[in-house]
Short mmCIF file of C-alpha atoms and ligand atoms in Angstrom, two decimals:
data_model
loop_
_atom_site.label_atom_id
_atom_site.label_comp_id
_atom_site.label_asym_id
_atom_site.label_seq_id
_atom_site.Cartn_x
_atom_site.Cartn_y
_atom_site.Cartn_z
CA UNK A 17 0.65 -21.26 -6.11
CA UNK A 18 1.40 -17.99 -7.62
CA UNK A 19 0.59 -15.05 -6.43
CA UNK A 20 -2.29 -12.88 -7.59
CA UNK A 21 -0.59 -8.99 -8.61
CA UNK A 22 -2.04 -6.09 -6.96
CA UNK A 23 -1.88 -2.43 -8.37
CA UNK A 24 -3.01 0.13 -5.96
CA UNK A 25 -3.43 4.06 -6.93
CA UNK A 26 -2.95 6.18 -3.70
CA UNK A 27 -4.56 9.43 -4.95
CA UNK A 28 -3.08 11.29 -2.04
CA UNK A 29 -4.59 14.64 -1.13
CA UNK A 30 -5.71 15.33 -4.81
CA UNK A 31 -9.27 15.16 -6.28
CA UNK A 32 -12.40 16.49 -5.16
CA UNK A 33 -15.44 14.46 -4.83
CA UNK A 34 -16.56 14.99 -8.66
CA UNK A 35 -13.23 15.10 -9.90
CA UNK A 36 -12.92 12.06 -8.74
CA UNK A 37 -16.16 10.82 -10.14
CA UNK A 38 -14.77 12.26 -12.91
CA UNK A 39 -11.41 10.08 -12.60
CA UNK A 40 -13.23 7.02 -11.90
CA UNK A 41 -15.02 7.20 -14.99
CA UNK A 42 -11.94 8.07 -17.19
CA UNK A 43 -9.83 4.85 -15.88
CA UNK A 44 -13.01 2.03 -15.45
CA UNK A 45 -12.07 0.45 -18.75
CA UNK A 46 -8.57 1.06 -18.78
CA UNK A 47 -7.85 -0.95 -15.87
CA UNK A 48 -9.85 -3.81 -16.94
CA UNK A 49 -8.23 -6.81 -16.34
CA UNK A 50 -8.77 -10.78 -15.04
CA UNK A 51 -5.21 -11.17 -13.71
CA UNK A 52 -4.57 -8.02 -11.75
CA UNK A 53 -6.42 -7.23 -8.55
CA UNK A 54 -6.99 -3.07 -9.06
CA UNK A 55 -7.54 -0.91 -5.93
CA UNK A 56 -8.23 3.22 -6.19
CA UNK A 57 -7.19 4.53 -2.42
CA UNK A 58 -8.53 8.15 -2.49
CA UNK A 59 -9.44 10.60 0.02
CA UNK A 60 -11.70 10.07 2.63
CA UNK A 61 -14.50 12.30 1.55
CA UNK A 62 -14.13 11.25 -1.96
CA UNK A 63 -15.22 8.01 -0.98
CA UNK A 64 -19.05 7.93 -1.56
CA UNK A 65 -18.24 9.30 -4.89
CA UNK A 66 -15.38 6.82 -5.44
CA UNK A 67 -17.53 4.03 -4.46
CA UNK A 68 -20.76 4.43 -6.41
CA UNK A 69 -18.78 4.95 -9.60
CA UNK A 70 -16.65 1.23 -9.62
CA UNK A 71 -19.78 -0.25 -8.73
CA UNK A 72 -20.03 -3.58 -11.05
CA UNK A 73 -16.45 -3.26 -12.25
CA UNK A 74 -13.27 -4.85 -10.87
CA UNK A 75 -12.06 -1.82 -8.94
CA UNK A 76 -12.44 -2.05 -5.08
CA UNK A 77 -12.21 1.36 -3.11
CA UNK A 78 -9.60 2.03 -0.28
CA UNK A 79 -8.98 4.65 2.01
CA UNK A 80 -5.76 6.61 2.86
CA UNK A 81 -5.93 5.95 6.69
CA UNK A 82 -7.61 4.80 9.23
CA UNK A 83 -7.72 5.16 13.37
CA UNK A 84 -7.82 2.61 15.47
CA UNK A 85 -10.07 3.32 17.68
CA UNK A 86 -13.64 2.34 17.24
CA UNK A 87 -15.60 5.73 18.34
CA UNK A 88 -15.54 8.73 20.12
CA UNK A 89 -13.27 12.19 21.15
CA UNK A 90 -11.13 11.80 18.44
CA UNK A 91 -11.78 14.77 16.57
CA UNK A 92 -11.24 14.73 12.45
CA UNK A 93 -10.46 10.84 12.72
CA UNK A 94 -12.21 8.64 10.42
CA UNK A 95 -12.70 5.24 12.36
CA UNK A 96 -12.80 1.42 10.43
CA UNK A 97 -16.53 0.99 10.83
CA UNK A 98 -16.86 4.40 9.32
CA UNK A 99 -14.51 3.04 6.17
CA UNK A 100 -16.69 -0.63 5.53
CA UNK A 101 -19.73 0.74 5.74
CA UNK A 102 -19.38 3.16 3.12
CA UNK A 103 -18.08 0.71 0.99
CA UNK A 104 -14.39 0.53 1.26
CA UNK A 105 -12.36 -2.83 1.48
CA UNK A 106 -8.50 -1.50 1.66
CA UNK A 107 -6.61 0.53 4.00
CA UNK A 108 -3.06 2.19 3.33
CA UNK A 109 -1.29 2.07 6.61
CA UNK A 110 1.92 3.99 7.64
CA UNK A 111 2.95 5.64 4.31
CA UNK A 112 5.90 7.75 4.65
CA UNK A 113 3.93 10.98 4.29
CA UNK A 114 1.78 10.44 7.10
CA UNK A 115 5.26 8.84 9.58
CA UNK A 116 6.62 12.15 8.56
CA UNK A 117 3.58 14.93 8.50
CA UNK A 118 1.32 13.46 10.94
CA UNK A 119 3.55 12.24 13.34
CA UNK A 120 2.71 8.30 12.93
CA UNK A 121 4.82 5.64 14.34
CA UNK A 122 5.52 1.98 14.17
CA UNK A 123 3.20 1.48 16.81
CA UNK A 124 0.56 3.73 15.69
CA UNK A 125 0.85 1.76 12.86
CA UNK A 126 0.40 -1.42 14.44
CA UNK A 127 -2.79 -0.76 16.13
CA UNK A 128 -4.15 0.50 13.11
CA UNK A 129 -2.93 -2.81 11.69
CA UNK A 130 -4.27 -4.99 14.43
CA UNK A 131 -7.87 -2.70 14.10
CA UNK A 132 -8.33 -2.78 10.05
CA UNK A 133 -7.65 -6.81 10.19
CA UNK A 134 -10.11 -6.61 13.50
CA UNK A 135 -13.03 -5.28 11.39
CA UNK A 136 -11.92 -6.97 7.80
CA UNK A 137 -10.48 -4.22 6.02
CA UNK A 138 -7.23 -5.18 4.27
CA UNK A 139 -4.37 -3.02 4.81
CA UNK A 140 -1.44 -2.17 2.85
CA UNK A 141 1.17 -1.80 5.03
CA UNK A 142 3.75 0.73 4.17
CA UNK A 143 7.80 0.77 5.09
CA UNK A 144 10.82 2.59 3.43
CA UNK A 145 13.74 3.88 4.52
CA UNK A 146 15.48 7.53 3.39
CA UNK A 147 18.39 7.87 1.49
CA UNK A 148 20.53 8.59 4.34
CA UNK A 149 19.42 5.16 5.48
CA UNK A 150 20.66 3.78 2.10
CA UNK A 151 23.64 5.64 2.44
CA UNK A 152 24.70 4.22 5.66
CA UNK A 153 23.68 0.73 4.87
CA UNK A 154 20.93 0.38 7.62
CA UNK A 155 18.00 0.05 4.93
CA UNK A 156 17.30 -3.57 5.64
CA UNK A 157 17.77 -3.54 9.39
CA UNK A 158 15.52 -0.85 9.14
CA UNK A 159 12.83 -2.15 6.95
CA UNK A 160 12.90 -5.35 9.33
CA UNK A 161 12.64 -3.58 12.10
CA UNK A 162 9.43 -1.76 10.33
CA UNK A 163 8.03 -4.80 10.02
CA UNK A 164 8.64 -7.03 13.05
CA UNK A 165 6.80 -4.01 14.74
CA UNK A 166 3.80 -3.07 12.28
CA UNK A 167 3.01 -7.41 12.49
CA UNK A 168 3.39 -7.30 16.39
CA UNK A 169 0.44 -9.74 17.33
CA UNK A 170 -0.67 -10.35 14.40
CA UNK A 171 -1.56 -13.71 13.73
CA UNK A 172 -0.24 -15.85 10.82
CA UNK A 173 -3.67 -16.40 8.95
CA UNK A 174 -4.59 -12.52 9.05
CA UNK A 175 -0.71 -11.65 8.25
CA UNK A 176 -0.95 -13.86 5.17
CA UNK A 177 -3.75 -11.76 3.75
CA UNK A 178 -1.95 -8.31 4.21
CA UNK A 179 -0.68 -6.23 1.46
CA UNK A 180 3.14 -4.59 2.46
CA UNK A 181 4.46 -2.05 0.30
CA UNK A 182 7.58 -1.34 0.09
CA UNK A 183 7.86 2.65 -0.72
CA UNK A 184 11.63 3.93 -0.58
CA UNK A 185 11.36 7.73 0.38
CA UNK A 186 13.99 8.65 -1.76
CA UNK A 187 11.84 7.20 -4.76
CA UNK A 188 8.71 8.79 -4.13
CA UNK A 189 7.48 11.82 -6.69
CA UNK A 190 10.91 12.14 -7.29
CA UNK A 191 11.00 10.26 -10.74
CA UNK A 192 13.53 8.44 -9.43
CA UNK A 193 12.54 5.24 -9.29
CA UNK A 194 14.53 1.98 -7.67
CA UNK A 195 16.49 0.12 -10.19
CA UNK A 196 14.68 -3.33 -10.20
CA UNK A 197 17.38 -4.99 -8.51
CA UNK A 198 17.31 -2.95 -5.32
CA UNK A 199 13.15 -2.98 -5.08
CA UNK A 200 13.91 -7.08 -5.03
CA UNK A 201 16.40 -7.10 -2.74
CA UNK A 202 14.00 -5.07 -0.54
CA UNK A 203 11.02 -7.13 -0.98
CA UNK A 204 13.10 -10.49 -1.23
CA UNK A 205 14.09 -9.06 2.67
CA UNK A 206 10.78 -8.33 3.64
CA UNK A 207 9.45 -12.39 2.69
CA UNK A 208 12.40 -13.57 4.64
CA UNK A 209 11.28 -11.35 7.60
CA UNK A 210 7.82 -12.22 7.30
CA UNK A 211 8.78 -16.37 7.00
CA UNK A 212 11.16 -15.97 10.19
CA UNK A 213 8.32 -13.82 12.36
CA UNK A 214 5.67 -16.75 10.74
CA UNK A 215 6.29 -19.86 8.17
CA UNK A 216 7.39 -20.38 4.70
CA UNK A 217 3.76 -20.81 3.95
CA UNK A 218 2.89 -16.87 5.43
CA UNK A 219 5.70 -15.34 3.58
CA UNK A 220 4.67 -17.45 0.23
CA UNK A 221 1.40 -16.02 0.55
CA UNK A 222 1.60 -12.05 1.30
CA UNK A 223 1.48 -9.69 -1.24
CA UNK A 224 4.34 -7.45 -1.51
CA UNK A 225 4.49 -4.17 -3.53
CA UNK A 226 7.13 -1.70 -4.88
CA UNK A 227 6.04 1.88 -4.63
CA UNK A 228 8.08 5.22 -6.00
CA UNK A 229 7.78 6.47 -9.23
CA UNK A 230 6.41 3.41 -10.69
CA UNK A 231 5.25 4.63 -14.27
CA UNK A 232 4.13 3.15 -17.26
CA UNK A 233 7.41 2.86 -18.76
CA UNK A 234 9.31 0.77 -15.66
CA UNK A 235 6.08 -1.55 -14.09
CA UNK A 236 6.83 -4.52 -16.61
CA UNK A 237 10.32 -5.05 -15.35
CA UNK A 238 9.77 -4.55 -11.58
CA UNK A 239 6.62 -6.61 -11.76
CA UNK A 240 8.53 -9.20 -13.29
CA UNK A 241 10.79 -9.74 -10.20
CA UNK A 242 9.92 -12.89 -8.37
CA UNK A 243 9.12 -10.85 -4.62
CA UNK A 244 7.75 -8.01 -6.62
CA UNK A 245 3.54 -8.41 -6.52
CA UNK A 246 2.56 -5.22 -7.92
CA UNK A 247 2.45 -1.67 -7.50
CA UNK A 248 1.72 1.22 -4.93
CA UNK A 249 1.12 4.21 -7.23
CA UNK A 250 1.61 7.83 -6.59
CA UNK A 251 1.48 10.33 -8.93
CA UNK A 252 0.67 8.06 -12.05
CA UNK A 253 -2.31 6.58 -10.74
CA UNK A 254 -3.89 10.03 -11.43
CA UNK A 255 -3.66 9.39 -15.17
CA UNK A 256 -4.49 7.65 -18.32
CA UNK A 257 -1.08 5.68 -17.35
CA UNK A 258 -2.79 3.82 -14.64
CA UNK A 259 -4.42 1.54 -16.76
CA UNK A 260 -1.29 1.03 -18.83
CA UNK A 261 0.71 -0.27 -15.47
CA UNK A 262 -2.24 -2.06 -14.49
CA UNK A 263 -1.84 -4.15 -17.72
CA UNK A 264 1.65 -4.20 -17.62
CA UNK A 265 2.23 -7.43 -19.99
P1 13P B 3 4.84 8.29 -6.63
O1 13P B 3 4.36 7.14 -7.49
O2 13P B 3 4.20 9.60 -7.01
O3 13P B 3 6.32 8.33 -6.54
O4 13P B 3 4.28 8.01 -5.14
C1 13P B 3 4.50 6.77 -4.58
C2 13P B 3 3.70 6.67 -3.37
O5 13P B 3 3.96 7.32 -2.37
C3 13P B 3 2.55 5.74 -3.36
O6 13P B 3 2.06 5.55 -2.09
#
């Protein structure tokens, strides 16, 4: 069965609460579309906003994080119970930004894995390597090694319903995007990972994204890749553009 795509927007730390109102508003019908699942992760406080303004369309609302655990001394953490009951159904775990800002790790990332599958959320589980990685020829070793951890315990039903994306730091806001060839390869890797940790049947069924500097010009040809499932957008997502990668065809 083929897979359903999935575009994602990750807003990052940009929009306030009626700017993103605002945002909403501007992209609801250009990201119509029966084919395409179509998910706006913004900032945690622009949630509520976020949230009442996609109600009755096709856009679901994710957040940008997530801890993992469920409550208490944990001071400016936003906790998954927090996240579903205002309304949000994705989670973006482990981008780059946050490995390399805020300190996160591959087992950070898989108990905040193992906690947004816990409470339902589905999380979009990010991995990349850096261009020195590239350079030495480590990027898949180190992309498997990304995932065997982030899918520690995980079991094969819940894995199958994960989103991965695969976000090359070189690639990201750098308008340098990965040639479609090398975003396969990458995700191609990441299936084969996924079907050795679990089955044929797990790896057929996970989503797997390409994120960094996917624009409207360059989605059509890396969605068209047979490992490639859709999108994990930056910087474009913030635009008119959205809609246009959204309905790629
Ligand atoms: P850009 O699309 O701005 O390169 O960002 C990619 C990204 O980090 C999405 O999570």
């Amino acid at each position: 069965m083929a897979r359903r795509k999935i575009v994602a927007g990750n807003w990052k730390m940009n929009k306030t609460p009626s700017e993103a109102k605002a945002l909403c508003e501007e992209l609801i019908p250009l990201v119509k579309s029966d084919d395409v699942d179509v998910v706006f992760c913004v900032p945690a406080i622009d949630i509520p906003a976020a949230v009442e303004a996609v109600k009755g369309t096709n856009i679901c609302i994710g957040a940008e994080n997530l801890y993992f655990e469920d409550k208490g001394a944990y001071t400016g953490e936003i906790s998954a119970d927090m996240l579903l009951d205002a309304g949000v159904k994705f989670v973006i775990i482990g981008h780059s930004e946050r490995r390399e800002y805020f300190a996160e790790t591959d087992e950070t990332v898989n108990k905040k894995v193992k906690k947004a599958i816990e409470k339902g959320l589905t999380p979009i589980i990010c991995c990349g390597e850096s261009l020195t990685q590239r350079k030495q020829g480590i990027y898949l070793d180190w992309i498997r090694m990304q995932i065997k951890i982030a899918f520690q315990d995980v079991a094969a039903a819940d894995a199958a319903k994960t989103v991965i994306a695969y976000e090359p730091i070189w690639a990201i806001g750098t308008g340098e995007t990965a040639t479609d060839d090398q975003a396969e390869e990458v995700c191609k890797a990441i299936r084969d990972c996924i079907c050795e940790i679990y089955d044929q049947a797990t790896a057929e069924a996970i989503r797997i994204q390409y994120g960094g500097s996917v624009n409207a010009g360059n989605a059509a040809s890396l969605f068209s890749k047979p490992d490639i499932d859709g999108g994990l957008v930056g910087g474009a997502s913030l635009k008119a553009d959205f809609g246009k990668i959204v309905n790629y065809k």
